[in-house]
Amino acid sequence: MIHALEAEKFIMESAALLPIVQLPLSEVNGKVLRENIYADRAFPPFDRVTMDGIAIQSEAYLAGKRSFKVEGLQAAGMPQLTLDESENCLEVMTGAVLPCNADAVIPYEYTKKEGDAIVVEEYPVAKGKNVHNKATDRKEGECLLKSGQVITAAEIGVLASVGKTDVMVSRIPKFAIISTGDELVDVGETPMPYQIRRSNIYSICSLLQQYGVKGLPFHLEDDKAIIHDKLDRILQLFDVVVLSGGVSKGKLDFIPEVLEELGVEKHFHKVKQRPGKPFWFGSHKETSTTIFALPGNPVSTFMCIFRYVVPWLKKSLGMDLLPILKATLTEDFTFDKPLTYFLQVKVSISEKGQWEATPMTGNGSGDFANLTDADAFMELPMEKDIFKKGEVFPIWLFKPIL
Amino acid sequence: MIHALEAEKFIMESAALLPIVQLPLSEVNGKVLRENIYADRAFPPFDRVTMDGIAIQSEAYLAGKRSFKVEGLQAAGMPQLTLDESENCLEVMTGAVLPCNADAVIPYEYTKKEGDAIVVEEYPVAKGKNVHNKATDRKEGECLLKSGQVITAAEIGVLASVGKTDVMVSRIPKFAIISTGDELVDVGETPMPYQIRRSNIYSICSLLQQYGVKGLPFHLEDDKAIIHDKLDRILQLFDVVVLSGGVSKGKLDFIPEVLEELGVEKHFHKVKQRPGKPFWFGSHKETSTTIFALPGNPVSTFMCIFRYVVPWLKKSLGMDLLPILKATLTEDFTFDKPLTYFLQVKVSISEKGQWEATPMTGNGSGDFANLTDADAFMELPMEKDIFKKGEVFPIWLFKPIL
């Protein structure tokens, strides 16, 4: 039986960077970028007008001129015009190129039309006023995005603006999500009094969805020969196998035995934690498959996915790891077993922006329904028994806070 | 020109609850639940064994008995057996029904086999030991999930366990995402020196994806007749129209004019904020379409989506509104215009779980690439000019922190 932090270490060490695939821009939201992205031209690519109004030579204004004859209109998307006479103006639209020979823009708000001229009120005209100069944001060739960044809406905008119709990203690993246990029936069935419906595989699939993983669900009966045969084939086809159930001391807990028969190397079995003690972890060299065999209790499964599987996935995808969230306990809590305890908490944010966690002690680790009231697991180290109000511990958030 | 908070009020008041649709369980992740979910049976539905071991009568152990003859095996998924002799035991597996006449379970770890009997070491046996009693988590008929909850992995597990193969959720509104401006060319094209590539519509589509919205992108040329014709058809087909560009004072900014010609009621035009001042908002009674006409500047568009469109969407979906995130400023910042300022910030979480925001002042609101370094907009109220280190303000997060 190993420490939770040792288990984490084994798992993270086994994570190898996934291969790169090229996908169209429309499919890379949420994926991990695997190439650096450079500016193909300067940002902005030309001296860009930022207000609708008139473009003039600032010197003319500073010399006292207030009425400007209109030479024409420079709209956005038009090739650059030239201001022929330094005493005149060109009407310009936001997004247009600043006309040649002009160096400042006076917004319409400060002007009025008089015949074929535009008369300007007092306005703080200066060279470059209301002009976003070429290359002031980014220079051509400058690195805009780095390999390892997660592609969100902001990155999509950058990729589009440099013309990346196809983008190099990490391949999403193929996950088999397997439930075991003869007490389980499918969601659409009416269970007998001694049966319950399968739920773990559906929640695992849905929580991996946010990382782009489309988990394929399976069910294995408590029959050693069937488990052996099916697992053998599943190992050939998937990058990751997540099992739920069948890893304890029970007479029908064939999973660890069968996995070892199939040549899967065990990295550990059992972790000093609650919930999730019977957690088994291994890898299959031949097929490069990683196997997380989790306890079948729904809360244990759920916690292990967030605490172990998701960080493994993030590292394999090459994601820059974000700092671990932390929160302060709002009340004392005691847990005196020599185990790391994952306490279900409700998270709130104080008026001052401080994250606070209130214990949501349900009826033990089996109460899955309690998870819908909680937001996170707080990781309480096994080296302590008493956790005081105001102390800070890591939290593993499982509800969106946006 | 109205205050940012007034703009928010107009927008939120215009949000009407979307209709309900029934979807299969596999499609409701991330959606908003629109029915209460009740326990169809007790949780757990029977006295459930929580450890692999032997089930006995606790009185026999307490009376000094330590060797128990094995009558048989009660596996998970088997109908309930009966312990015939109070001096004997039944082997039981995690997840099994507690056999009739037994009231406690001793884990295998504390036993050894001797012939056809199992001998128990010292163990704190008590009535109910390692048994999760029927209905102790939830009673039959108890409400497990409430209408308005967002369906995440935990809720999926609950829905599966009560047999909901189909679930009532809010219909996702149909969004048209429209760029305008003749300076824009498509991502795959090589722009002329006076052109830039379209990027806003792609980032808007991707950021609405996390709410299940599949935005349909359009582009409108700066031609009033075409805009009129296309917008007319788009209003008939979509619940929401998000426009980017064409709402300022420019000679080719036809959007507000055309929208009003088409019978769209203007709720406001222009907000005392930076970026995003020319924001126009209205609704079309006839088609029940809501129109957000945003400034075309990429950062303005991005901010307005997070600050206004997403809260409107959440309210329309019937989502329980989460508290607004807040953070403390890590350095002084000055902004002395009479506008609400949306400052780009990098968010970090202190050792104590305090959220802190560091200004990322790029090169003005046009620098879209800057958004990839920042995580959030901090909303600095227009009533103040000087924002001191340590003060707390709301933030609008646009990067995932999980």
mmCIF file of N, CA and C in Angstrom, chain B residues 9 38 50 264 300 309 371:
data_model
loop_
_atom_site.group_PDB
_atom_site.id
_atom_site.type_symbol
_atom_site.label_atom_id
_atom_site.label_comp_id
_atom_site.label_asym_id
_atom_site.label_seq_id
_atom_site.Cartn_x
_atom_site.Cartn_y
_atom_site.Cartn_z
ATOM 1 N N LYS B 9 -28.430 45.403 -17.297
ATOM 2 C CA LYS B 9 -29.810 45.278 -16.834
ATOM 3 C C LYS B 9 -30.754 45.085 -18.025
ATOM 4 N N TYR B 38 -36.180 12.591 -9.154
ATOM 5 C CA TYR B 38 -36.470 11.959 -7.877
ATOM 6 C C TYR B 38 -35.872 10.552 -7.833
ATOM 7 N N THR B 50 -20.204 -3.541 2.057
ATOM 8 C CA THR B 50 -19.215 -2.569 1.565
ATOM 9 C C THR B 50 -17.782 -3.115 1.592
ATOM 10 N N VAL B 264 -36.318 45.799 -35.883
ATOM 11 C CA VAL B 264 -35.684 45.414 -34.626
ATOM 12 C C VAL B 264 -35.754 46.597 -33.671
ATOM 13 N N SER B 300 -12.780 44.092 -28.160
ATOM 14 C CA SER B 300 -14.113 44.570 -27.771
ATOM 15 C C SER B 300 -15.132 43.445 -27.923
ATOM 16 N N VAL B 309 -23.050 38.634 -23.470
ATOM 17 C CA VAL B 309 -23.758 37.570 -24.203
ATOM 18 C C VAL B 309 -23.850 36.292 -23.359
ATOM 19 N N LEU B 371 -4.541 38.751 -25.582
ATOM 20 C CA LEU B 371 -5.534 37.939 -24.873
ATOM 21 C C LEU B 371 -5.037 36.532 -24.592
#
